[in-house]
XYZ file of C-alpha atoms in Angstrom:
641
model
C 150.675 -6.047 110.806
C 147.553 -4.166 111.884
C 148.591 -6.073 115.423
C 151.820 -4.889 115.363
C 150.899 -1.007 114.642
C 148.461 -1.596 117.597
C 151.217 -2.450 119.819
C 153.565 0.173 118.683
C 151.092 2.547 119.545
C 150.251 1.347 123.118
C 153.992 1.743 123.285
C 154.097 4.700 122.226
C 151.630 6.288 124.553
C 153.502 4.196 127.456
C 156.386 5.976 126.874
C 154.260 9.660 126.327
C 152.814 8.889 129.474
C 156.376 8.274 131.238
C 157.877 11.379 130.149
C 155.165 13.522 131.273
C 155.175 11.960 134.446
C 158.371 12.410 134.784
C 158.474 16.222 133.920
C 160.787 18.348 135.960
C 159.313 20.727 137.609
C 159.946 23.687 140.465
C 158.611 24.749 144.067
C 159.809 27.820 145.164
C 157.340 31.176 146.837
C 156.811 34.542 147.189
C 155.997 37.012 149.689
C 151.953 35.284 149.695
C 151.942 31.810 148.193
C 153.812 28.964 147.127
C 154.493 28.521 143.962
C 154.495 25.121 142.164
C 155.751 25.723 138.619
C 155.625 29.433 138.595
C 151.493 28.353 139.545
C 149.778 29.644 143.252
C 149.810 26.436 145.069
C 147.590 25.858 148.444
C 149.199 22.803 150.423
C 146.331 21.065 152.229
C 147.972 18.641 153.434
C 147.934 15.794 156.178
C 150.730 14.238 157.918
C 151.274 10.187 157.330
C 154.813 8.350 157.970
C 154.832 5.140 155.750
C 157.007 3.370 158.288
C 153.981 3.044 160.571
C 151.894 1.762 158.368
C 152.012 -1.648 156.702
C 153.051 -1.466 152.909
C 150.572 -3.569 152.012
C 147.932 -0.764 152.469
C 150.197 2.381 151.640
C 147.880 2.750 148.519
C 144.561 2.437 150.628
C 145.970 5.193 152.890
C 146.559 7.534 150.306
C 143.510 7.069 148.545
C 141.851 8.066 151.365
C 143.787 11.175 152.242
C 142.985 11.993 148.339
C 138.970 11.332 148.699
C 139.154 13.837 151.724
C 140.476 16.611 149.404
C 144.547 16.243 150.680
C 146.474 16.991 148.075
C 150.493 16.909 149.828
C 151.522 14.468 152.484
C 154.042 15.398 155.084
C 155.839 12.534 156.164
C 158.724 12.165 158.717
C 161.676 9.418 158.074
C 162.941 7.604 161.301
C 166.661 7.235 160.879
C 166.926 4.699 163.365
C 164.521 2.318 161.599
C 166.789 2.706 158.783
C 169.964 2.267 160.089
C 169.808 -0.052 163.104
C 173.513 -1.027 162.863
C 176.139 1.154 162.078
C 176.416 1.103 157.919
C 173.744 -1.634 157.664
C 171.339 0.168 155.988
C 167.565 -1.005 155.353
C 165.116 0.880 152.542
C 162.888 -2.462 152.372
C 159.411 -3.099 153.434
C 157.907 -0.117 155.429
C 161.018 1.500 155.225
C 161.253 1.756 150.929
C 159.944 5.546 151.382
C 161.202 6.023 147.568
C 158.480 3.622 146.789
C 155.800 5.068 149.178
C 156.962 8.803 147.330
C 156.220 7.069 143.976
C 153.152 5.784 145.243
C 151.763 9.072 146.451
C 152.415 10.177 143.075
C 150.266 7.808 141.525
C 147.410 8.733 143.824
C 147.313 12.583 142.571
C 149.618 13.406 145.860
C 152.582 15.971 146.620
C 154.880 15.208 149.377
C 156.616 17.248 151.763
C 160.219 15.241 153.688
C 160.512 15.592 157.443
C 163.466 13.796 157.758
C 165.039 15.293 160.631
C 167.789 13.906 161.608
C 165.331 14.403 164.515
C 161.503 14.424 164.046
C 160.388 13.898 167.657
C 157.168 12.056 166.259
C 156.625 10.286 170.035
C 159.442 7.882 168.329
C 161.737 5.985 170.047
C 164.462 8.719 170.678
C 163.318 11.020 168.224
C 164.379 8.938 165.289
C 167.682 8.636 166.428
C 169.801 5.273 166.787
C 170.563 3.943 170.033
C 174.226 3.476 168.905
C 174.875 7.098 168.365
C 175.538 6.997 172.582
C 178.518 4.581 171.659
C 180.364 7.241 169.935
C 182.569 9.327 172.278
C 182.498 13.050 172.424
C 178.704 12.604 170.636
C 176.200 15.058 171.266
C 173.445 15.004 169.120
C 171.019 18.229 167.970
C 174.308 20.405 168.553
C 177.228 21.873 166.727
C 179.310 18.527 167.428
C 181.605 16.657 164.237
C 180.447 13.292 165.297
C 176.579 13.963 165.309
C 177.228 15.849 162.268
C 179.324 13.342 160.331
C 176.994 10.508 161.552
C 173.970 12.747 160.113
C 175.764 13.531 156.606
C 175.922 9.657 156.075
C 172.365 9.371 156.900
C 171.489 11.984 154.671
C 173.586 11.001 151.550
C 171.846 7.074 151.875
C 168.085 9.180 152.159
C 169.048 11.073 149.207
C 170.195 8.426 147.678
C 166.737 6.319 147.894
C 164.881 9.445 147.116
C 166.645 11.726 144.433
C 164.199 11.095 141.572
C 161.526 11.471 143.799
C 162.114 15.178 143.703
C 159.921 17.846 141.882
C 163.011 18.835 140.069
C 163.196 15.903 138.524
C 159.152 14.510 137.992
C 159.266 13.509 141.915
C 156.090 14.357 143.877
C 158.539 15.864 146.870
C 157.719 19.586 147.227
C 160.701 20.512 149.907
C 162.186 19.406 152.854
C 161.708 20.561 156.649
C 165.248 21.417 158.112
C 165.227 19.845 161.326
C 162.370 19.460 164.153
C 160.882 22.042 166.485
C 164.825 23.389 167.437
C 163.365 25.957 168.458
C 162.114 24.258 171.683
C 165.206 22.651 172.157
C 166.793 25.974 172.528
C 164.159 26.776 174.742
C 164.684 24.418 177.524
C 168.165 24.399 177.696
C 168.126 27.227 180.085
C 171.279 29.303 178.480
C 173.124 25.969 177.962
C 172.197 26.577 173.694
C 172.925 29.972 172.891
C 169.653 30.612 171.300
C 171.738 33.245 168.904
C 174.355 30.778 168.135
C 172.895 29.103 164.537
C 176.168 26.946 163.583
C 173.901 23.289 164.400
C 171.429 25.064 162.042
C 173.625 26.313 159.434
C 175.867 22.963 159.227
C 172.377 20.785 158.751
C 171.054 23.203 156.239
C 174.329 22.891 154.197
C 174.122 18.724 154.576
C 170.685 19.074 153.592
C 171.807 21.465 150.629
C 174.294 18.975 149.491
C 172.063 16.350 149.160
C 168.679 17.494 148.079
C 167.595 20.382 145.553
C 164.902 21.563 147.056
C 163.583 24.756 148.801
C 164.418 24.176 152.683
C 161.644 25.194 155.802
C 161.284 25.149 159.385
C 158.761 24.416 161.254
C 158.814 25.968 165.338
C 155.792 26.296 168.157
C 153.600 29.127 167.647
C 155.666 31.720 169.715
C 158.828 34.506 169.042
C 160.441 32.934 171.445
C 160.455 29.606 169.925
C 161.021 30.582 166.161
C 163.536 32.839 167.504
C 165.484 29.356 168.866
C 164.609 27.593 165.253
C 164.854 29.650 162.396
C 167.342 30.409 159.827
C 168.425 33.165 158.012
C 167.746 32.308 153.922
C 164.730 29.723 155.125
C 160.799 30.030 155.260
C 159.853 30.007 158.784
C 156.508 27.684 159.420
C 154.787 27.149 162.873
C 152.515 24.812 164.453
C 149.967 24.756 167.443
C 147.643 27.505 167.393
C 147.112 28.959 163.998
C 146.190 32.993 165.196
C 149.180 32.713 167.557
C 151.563 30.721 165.154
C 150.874 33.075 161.867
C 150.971 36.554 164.199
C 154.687 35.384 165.140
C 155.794 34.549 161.358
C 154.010 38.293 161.336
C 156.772 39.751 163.684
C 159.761 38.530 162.216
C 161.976 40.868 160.989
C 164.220 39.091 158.765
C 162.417 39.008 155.060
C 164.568 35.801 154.061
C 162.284 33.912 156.039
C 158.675 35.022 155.646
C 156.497 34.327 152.734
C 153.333 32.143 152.767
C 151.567 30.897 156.086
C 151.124 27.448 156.773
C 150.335 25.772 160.044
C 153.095 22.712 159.799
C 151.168 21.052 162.627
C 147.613 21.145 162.893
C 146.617 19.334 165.931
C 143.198 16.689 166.172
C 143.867 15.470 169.303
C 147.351 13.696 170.703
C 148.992 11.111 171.120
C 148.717 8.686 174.808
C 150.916 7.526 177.171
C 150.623 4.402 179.287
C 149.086 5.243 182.623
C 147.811 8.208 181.458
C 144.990 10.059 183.429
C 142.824 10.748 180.348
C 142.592 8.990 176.829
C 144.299 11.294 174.108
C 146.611 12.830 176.750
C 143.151 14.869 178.236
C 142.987 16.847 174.583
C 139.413 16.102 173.495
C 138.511 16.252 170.044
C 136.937 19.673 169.447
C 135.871 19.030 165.633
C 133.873 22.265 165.130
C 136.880 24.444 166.197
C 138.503 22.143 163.980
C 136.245 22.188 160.979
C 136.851 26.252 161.505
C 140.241 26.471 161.671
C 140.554 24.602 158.453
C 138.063 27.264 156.916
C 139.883 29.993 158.110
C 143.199 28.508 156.805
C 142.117 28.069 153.442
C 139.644 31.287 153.128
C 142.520 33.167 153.819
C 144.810 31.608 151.137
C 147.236 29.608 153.676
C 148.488 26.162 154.190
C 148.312 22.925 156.982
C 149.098 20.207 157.623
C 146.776 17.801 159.686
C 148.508 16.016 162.385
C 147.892 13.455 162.628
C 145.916 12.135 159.238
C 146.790 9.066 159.834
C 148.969 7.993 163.013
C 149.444 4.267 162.591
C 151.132 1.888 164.479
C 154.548 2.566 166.543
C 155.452 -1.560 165.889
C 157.743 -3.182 168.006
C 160.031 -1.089 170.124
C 159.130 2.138 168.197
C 157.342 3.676 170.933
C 159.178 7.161 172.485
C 158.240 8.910 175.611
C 158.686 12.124 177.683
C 160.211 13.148 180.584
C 159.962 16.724 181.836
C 163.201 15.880 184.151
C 165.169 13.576 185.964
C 163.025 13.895 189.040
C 159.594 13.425 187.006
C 157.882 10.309 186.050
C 158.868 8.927 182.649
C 155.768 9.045 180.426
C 155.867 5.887 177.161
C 153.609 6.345 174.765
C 151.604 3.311 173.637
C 152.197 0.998 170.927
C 149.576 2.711 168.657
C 149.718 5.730 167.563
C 146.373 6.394 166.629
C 146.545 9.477 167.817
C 142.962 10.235 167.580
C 143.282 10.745 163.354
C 141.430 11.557 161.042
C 142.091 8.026 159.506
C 141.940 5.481 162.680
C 145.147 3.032 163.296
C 142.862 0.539 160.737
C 142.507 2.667 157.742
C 138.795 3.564 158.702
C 137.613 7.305 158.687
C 136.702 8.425 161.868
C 133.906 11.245 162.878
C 136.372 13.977 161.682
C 137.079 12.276 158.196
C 133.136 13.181 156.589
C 133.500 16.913 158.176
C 136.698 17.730 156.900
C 136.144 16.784 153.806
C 132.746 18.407 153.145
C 134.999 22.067 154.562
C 137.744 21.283 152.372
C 135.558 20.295 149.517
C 133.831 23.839 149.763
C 137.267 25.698 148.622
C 138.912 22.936 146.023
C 137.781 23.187 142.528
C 137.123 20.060 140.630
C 135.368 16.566 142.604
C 137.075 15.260 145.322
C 137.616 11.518 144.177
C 134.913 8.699 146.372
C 135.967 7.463 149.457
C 137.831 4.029 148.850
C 136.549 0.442 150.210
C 138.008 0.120 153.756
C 139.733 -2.900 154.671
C 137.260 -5.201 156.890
C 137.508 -6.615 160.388
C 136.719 -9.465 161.756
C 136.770 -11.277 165.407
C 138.270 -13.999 166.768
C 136.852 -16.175 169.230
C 138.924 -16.452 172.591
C 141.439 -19.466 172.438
C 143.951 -20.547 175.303
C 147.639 -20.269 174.960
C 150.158 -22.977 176.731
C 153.469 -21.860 177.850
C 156.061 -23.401 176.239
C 159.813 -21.556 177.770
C 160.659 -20.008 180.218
C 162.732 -16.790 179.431
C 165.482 -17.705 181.674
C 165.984 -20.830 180.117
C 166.848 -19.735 176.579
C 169.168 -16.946 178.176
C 171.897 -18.867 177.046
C 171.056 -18.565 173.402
C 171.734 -14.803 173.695
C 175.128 -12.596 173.688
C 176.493 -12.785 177.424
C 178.938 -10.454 178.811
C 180.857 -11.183 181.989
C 181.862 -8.352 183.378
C 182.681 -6.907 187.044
C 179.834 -4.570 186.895
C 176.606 -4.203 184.728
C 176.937 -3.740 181.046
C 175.021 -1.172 179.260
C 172.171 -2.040 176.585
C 174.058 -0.184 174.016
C 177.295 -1.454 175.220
C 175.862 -5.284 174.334
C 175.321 -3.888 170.876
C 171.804 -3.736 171.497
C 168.587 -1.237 170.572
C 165.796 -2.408 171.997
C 164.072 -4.954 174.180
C 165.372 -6.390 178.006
C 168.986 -7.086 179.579
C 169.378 -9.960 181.947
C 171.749 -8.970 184.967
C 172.747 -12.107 186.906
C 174.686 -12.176 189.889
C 175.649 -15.119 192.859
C 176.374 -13.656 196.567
C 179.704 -14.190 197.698
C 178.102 -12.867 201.113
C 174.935 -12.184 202.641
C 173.266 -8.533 201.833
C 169.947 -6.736 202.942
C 168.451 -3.421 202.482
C 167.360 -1.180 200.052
C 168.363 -2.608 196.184
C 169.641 0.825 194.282
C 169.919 0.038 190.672
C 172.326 2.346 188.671
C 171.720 5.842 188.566
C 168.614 5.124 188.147
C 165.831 2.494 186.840
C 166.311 2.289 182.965
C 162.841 2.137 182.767
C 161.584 -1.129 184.315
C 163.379 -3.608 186.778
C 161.642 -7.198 187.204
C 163.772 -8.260 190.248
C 163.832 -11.640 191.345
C 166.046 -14.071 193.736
C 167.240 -17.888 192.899
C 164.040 -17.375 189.953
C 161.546 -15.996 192.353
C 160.125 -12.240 191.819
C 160.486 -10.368 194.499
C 159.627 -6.850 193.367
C 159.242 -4.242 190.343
C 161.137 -0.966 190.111
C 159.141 0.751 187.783
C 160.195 4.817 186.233
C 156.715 5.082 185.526
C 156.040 6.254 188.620
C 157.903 8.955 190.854
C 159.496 8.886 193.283
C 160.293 4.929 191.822
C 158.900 2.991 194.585
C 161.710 1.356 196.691
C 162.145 -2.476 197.273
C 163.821 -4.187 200.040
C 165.220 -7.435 199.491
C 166.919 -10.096 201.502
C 169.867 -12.200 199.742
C 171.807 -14.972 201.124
C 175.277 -16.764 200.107
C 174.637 -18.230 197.442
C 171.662 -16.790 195.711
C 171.344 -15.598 192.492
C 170.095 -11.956 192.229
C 168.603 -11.619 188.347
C 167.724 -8.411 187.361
C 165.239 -8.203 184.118
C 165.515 -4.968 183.008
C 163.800 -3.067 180.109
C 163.526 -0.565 177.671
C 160.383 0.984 177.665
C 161.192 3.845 175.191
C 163.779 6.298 175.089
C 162.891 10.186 175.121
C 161.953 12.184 172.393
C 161.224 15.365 173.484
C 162.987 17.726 175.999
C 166.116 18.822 175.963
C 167.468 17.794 179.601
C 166.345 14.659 179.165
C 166.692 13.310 175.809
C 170.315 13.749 175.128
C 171.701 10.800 177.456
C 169.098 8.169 176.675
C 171.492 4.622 177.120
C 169.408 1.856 178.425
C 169.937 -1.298 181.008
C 171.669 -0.466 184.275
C 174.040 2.988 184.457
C 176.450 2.216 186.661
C 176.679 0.148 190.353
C 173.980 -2.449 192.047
C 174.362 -1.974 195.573
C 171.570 -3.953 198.481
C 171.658 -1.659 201.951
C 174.571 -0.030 203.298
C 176.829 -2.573 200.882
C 179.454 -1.403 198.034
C 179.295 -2.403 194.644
C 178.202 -6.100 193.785
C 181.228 -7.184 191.376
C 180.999 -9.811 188.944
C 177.802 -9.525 186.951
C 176.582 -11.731 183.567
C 175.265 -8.992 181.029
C 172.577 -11.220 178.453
C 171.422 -8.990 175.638
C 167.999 -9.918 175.178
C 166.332 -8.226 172.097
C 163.623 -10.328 171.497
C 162.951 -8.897 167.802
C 162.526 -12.362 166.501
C 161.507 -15.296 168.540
C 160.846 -19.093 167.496
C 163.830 -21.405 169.068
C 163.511 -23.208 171.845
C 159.843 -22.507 172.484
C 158.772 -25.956 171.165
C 158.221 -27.794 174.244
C 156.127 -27.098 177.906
C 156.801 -25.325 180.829
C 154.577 -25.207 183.950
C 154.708 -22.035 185.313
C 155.429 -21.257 189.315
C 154.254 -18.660 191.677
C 155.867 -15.783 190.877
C 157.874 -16.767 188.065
C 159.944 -15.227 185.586
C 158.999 -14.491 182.421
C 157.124 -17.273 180.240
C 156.897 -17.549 176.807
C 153.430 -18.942 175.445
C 152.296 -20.534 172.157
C 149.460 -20.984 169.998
C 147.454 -20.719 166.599
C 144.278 -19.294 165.281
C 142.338 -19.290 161.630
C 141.542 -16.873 159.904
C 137.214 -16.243 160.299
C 135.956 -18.337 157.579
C 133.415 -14.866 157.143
C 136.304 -13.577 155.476
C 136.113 -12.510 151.656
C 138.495 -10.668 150.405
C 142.062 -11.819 148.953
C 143.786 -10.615 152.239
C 142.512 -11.406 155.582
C 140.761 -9.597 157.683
C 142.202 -6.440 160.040
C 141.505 -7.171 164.003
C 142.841 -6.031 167.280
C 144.558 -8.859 169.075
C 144.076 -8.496 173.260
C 145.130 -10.450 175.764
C 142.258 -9.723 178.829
C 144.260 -12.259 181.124
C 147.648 -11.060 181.265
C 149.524 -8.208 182.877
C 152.139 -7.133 180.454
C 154.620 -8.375 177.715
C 154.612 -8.371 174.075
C 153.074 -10.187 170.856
C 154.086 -11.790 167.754
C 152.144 -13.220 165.259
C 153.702 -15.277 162.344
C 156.878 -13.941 163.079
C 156.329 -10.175 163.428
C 156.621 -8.025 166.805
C 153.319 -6.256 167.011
C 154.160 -4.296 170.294
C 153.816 -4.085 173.557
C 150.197 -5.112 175.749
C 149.761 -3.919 179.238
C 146.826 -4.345 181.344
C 147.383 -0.722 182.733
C 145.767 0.992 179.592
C 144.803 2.913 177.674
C 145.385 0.646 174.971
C 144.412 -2.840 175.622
C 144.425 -4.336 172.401
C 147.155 -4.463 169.624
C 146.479 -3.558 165.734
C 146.911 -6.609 163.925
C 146.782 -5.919 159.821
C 144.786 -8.510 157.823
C 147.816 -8.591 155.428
C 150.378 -10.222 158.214
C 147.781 -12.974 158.488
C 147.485 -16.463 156.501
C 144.123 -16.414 155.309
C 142.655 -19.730 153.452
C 142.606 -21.822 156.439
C 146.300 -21.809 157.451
C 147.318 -21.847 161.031
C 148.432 -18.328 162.321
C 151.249 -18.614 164.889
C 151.049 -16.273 167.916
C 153.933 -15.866 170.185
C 153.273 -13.609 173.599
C 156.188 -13.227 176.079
C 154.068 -12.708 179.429
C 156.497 -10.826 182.379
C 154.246 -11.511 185.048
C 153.163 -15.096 184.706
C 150.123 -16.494 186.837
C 150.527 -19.876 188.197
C 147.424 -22.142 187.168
C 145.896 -19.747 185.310
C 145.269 -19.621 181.534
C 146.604 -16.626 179.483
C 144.312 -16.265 176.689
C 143.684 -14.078 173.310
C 141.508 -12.910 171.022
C 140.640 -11.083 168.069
C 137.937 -7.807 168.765
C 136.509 -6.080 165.799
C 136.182 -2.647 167.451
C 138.864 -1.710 170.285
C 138.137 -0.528 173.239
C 140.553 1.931 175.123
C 140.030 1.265 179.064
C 142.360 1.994 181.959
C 142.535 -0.451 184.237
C 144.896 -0.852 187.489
C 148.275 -1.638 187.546
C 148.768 -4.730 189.983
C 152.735 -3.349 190.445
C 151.176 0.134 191.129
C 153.220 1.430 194.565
């Protein structure tokens, strides 16, 4: 009996502790402060997307934005990592934000939604799907039915997964952002956006209405021109950039329905890299005392932030976005990490900025700031030789093919992501200059009867120009691939299809007809790539095999974290046991590849690696290795013009 009672009471208190957990509550402001259940309520906050960062250490994460005094986590939602098919919707994994929400609560942490339907975020496309280009009369970021239907289904399935994460109903989600920085869009459209026409605005506020019940803000540059572009009438204006210039524009508006409290939506560390680029972080060098004072200033004067980025993560796979300031510019893809220079590195590990920020936030928060949690370790591994085991174009026949008189598109395959094979045998002999669509879409390995005879690469601008000679007979491949798609600026982001656009012509020539279209992409690779290969001069592109074990150093129930790099190859990609860590290429910055302890086998087991090398070197050895602390290094591009 007295066993019983004992039990009825931990029951008891279970179910006391549910309901208060579970609580409704409101977030609303007035003209000064937010208000979180009729209560002031400073957001110091830090931004952190869960689908960068493997689940296995969401709680890690967020216990160390709560030891550094964070108390609400902005996080953006990329659609197109939810919905990669049309209606085939995916909430598991990295991409179970409800859970991640729930798991913030746990921690002592608000949230704020970014979901967009764009978020920018150096993301493939902005978020978007590649698929939304397959639906005619689409336009996205505009007053248009199909972007708009398309983003009401998107919505509903978000809501959906996060309803009872809401502070209405017990949830730790404070509001939601109303779209991205539009205000920019409007910007460089040059007059082709009416920056006084709002119906895009309106419309996504109302789907956003209809799906969530919580307060609505947006969040613009730190200009009038640019909130002029982005806000709403009936919805708190936010900025981001500089602070003095951002809150002396929410200042100067004139329409009371969107000013109350101050927040800086986007507090900048550093930034985010490109490949190629000039300078690591994009040139912005971490200035942490103008930092640390911002922050002080923020918070002294009763405002709000949010740090971007807290933690950046990992853009995994084909995640990665880029810029391009036009047509006739160089197309700038960001890396495969997104470090970002954060406060909490790619690994989970506080940086130099992690101890300072929290000793200036921990000045102005009453009650202790909890300790800083253990950090996962890393380990090394030693340097072990690869063999290649397939040569891409020999497993080309396990993928979709399209026969077609001229090149299909990447999206027109049904495909997202990765490389499309374009195959074609001379009816007649051709010379000149090879033009490839409308223009390279982003990177053209070109080779004849399997030999590669030159790299068109958008990278670079002008794109350098390759002459090639083809006889009767030959076979003209044409390896093309998708190196990110744009995700911020609004003449080049709207048209973003992939593969070739259009006609191959070789000199003075018309159109090369009959093409094979292969839709290579290369998410998942194991079959075929059981046997050898011995690779040729000049080759196409090789897939290589082999295994490493887990350090025998390591302790703890998952294995150690450790940055996978590959010092002897050029470029390509990486799986181990099955998962796409990204893309490596010897051109830098990044040089090494994040590879989480929890994707290993630890205990001894064998841990498969997979790299798909694009430039092959005959007779030489690719090799790998696991590096405790990366190293960012620019090095130069052997296809450089």
């Amino acid at each position: 009996m007295q066993l019983k009672a004992i039990l009825a009471g931990i029951a008891f208190l279970g179910r006391l502790v549910t309901s208060t957990y579970n609580t409704p509550g409101n977030f609303s402001h007035d003209e000064k402060s937010f208000l979180l259940n009729g209560e002031p309520f400073q957001i110091i906050g830090g931004q952190m997307d869960p689908q960068r960062v493997p689940q296995e250490y969401w709680r890690q994460r967020l216990q160390m934005a709560r030891a550094m005094g964070i108390n609400t986590i902005f996080s953006y939602v990329f659609w197109n990592n939810l919905e990669a098919r049309p209606g085939e919707w995916n909430f598991e994994d990295r991409n179970a934000i409800g859970l991640f929400a729930r798991m913030a609560q746990e921690e002592g942490l608000y949230m704020v939604l970014r979901p967009g339907p764009y978020v920018c975020a150096e993301h493939e496309w902005g978020g978007f799907p590649a698929w939304l280009s397959e639906i005619p009369g689409m336009k996205v970021r505009s007053d248009n039915q199909p972007f708009l239907a398309a983003t009401q289904e998107y919505m509903q399935h978000l809501a959906t997964e996060l309803r009872e994460q809401q502070i209405t109903r017990g949830g730790p989600i404070l509001m939601v952002q109303l779209e991205n920085e539009y205000g920019s869009f409007v910007a460089q459209s040059n007059g082709e956006l009416d920056p006084k026409n709002k119906t895009y605005l309106e419309a996504s506020a109302k789907i956003l209405r209809d799906n969530f019940e919580l307060m609505l803000y947006t969040n613009d540059g730190d200009s009038d021109q640019l909130l002029a572009g982005g806000t709403l009438h009936g919805v708190l204006a936010q900025t981001d950039g500089d602070t003095t210039n951002g809150f002396a524009a929410l200042d100067r508006l004139t329409d009371s329905t969107m000013k109350g409290p101050k927040m800086n939506g986007e507090l900048y560390v550093t930034w985010m890299d490109a490949w190629g680029d000039a300078q690591l972080r994009g040139g912005h060098k971490l200035d942490l005392p103008a930092v640390a004072k911002d922050i002080d200033d923020i918070i002294s004067g009763g405002h709000s932030f949010n740090i971007f980025m807290l933690h950046g993560g990992t853009s995994w796979g084909y995640d990665n976005g880029a810029n391009r300031n036009s047509l006739k510019s160089k197309l700038q893809p960001q890396i495969t990490s997104y470090d970002y220079g954060a406060v909490i590195d790619e690994s989970g590990r506080p940086t130099e900025a992690y101890e300072t920020l929290r000793e200036v936030i921990a000045k102005h928060v009453s009650g202790k700031i909890p300790v800083v949690p253990t950090v996962p370790e890393r380990s090394q591994v030693p340097r072990f030789a690869l063999k290649p085991a397939a040569a891409l174009f020999e497993v080309q026949n396990d993928t979709h093919r399209e026969r077609q008189p001229y090149p299909v598109s990447m999206e027109g395959l049904g495909q997202s992501h990765g490389y499309v094979l374009y195959e074609h045998r001379m009816a007649e002999d051709a010379q000149g200059l090879l033009r490839v669509g409308d223009m390279p879409r982003d990177r053209v390995l070109i080779y004849i009867n399997n030999r590669r005879e030159g790299v068109m690469d958008a990278t670079y601008y002008p794109v350098p120009d390759v002459e090639i000679s083809l006889k009767r007979g030959d076979i003209l491949r044409l390896l093309v691939e998708n190196m990110g798609r744009v995700n911020f600026n609004y003449q080049t982001m709207r048209e973003q299809r992939k593969g070739i656009i259009g006609n191959v012509t070789v000199g003075q020539g018309g159109p090369l007809e009959d093409w094979a279209s292969y839709s290579m992409p290369l998410k998942c690779v194991s079959h075929g790539l059981e046997g050898t290969y011995e690779v040729q001069n000049l080759d196409g592109p090789v897939f290589y095999t082999g295994t490493f074990k887990t350090p025998a150093s390591n302790t703890s129930a998952l294995a150690s974290d450790t940055f996978l790099a590959v010092p002897t190859g050029v470029k390509g990609q990486v799986w181990v046991n099955g998962k796409l860590l990204g893309k490596y290429w010897t051109r830098g910055w990044q040089q090494s590849l994040y590879l989480p302890g929890a994707w290993q086998k630890s205990g001894g087991q064998e841990n498969e690696v997979v790299v798909l090398e694009l430039e092959p070197k005959q007779g030489a050895a690719l090799e790998v290795e696991g590096i405790a602390e990366r190293t960012w290094l620019l090095s130069k591009d052997p296809d450089a013009p």
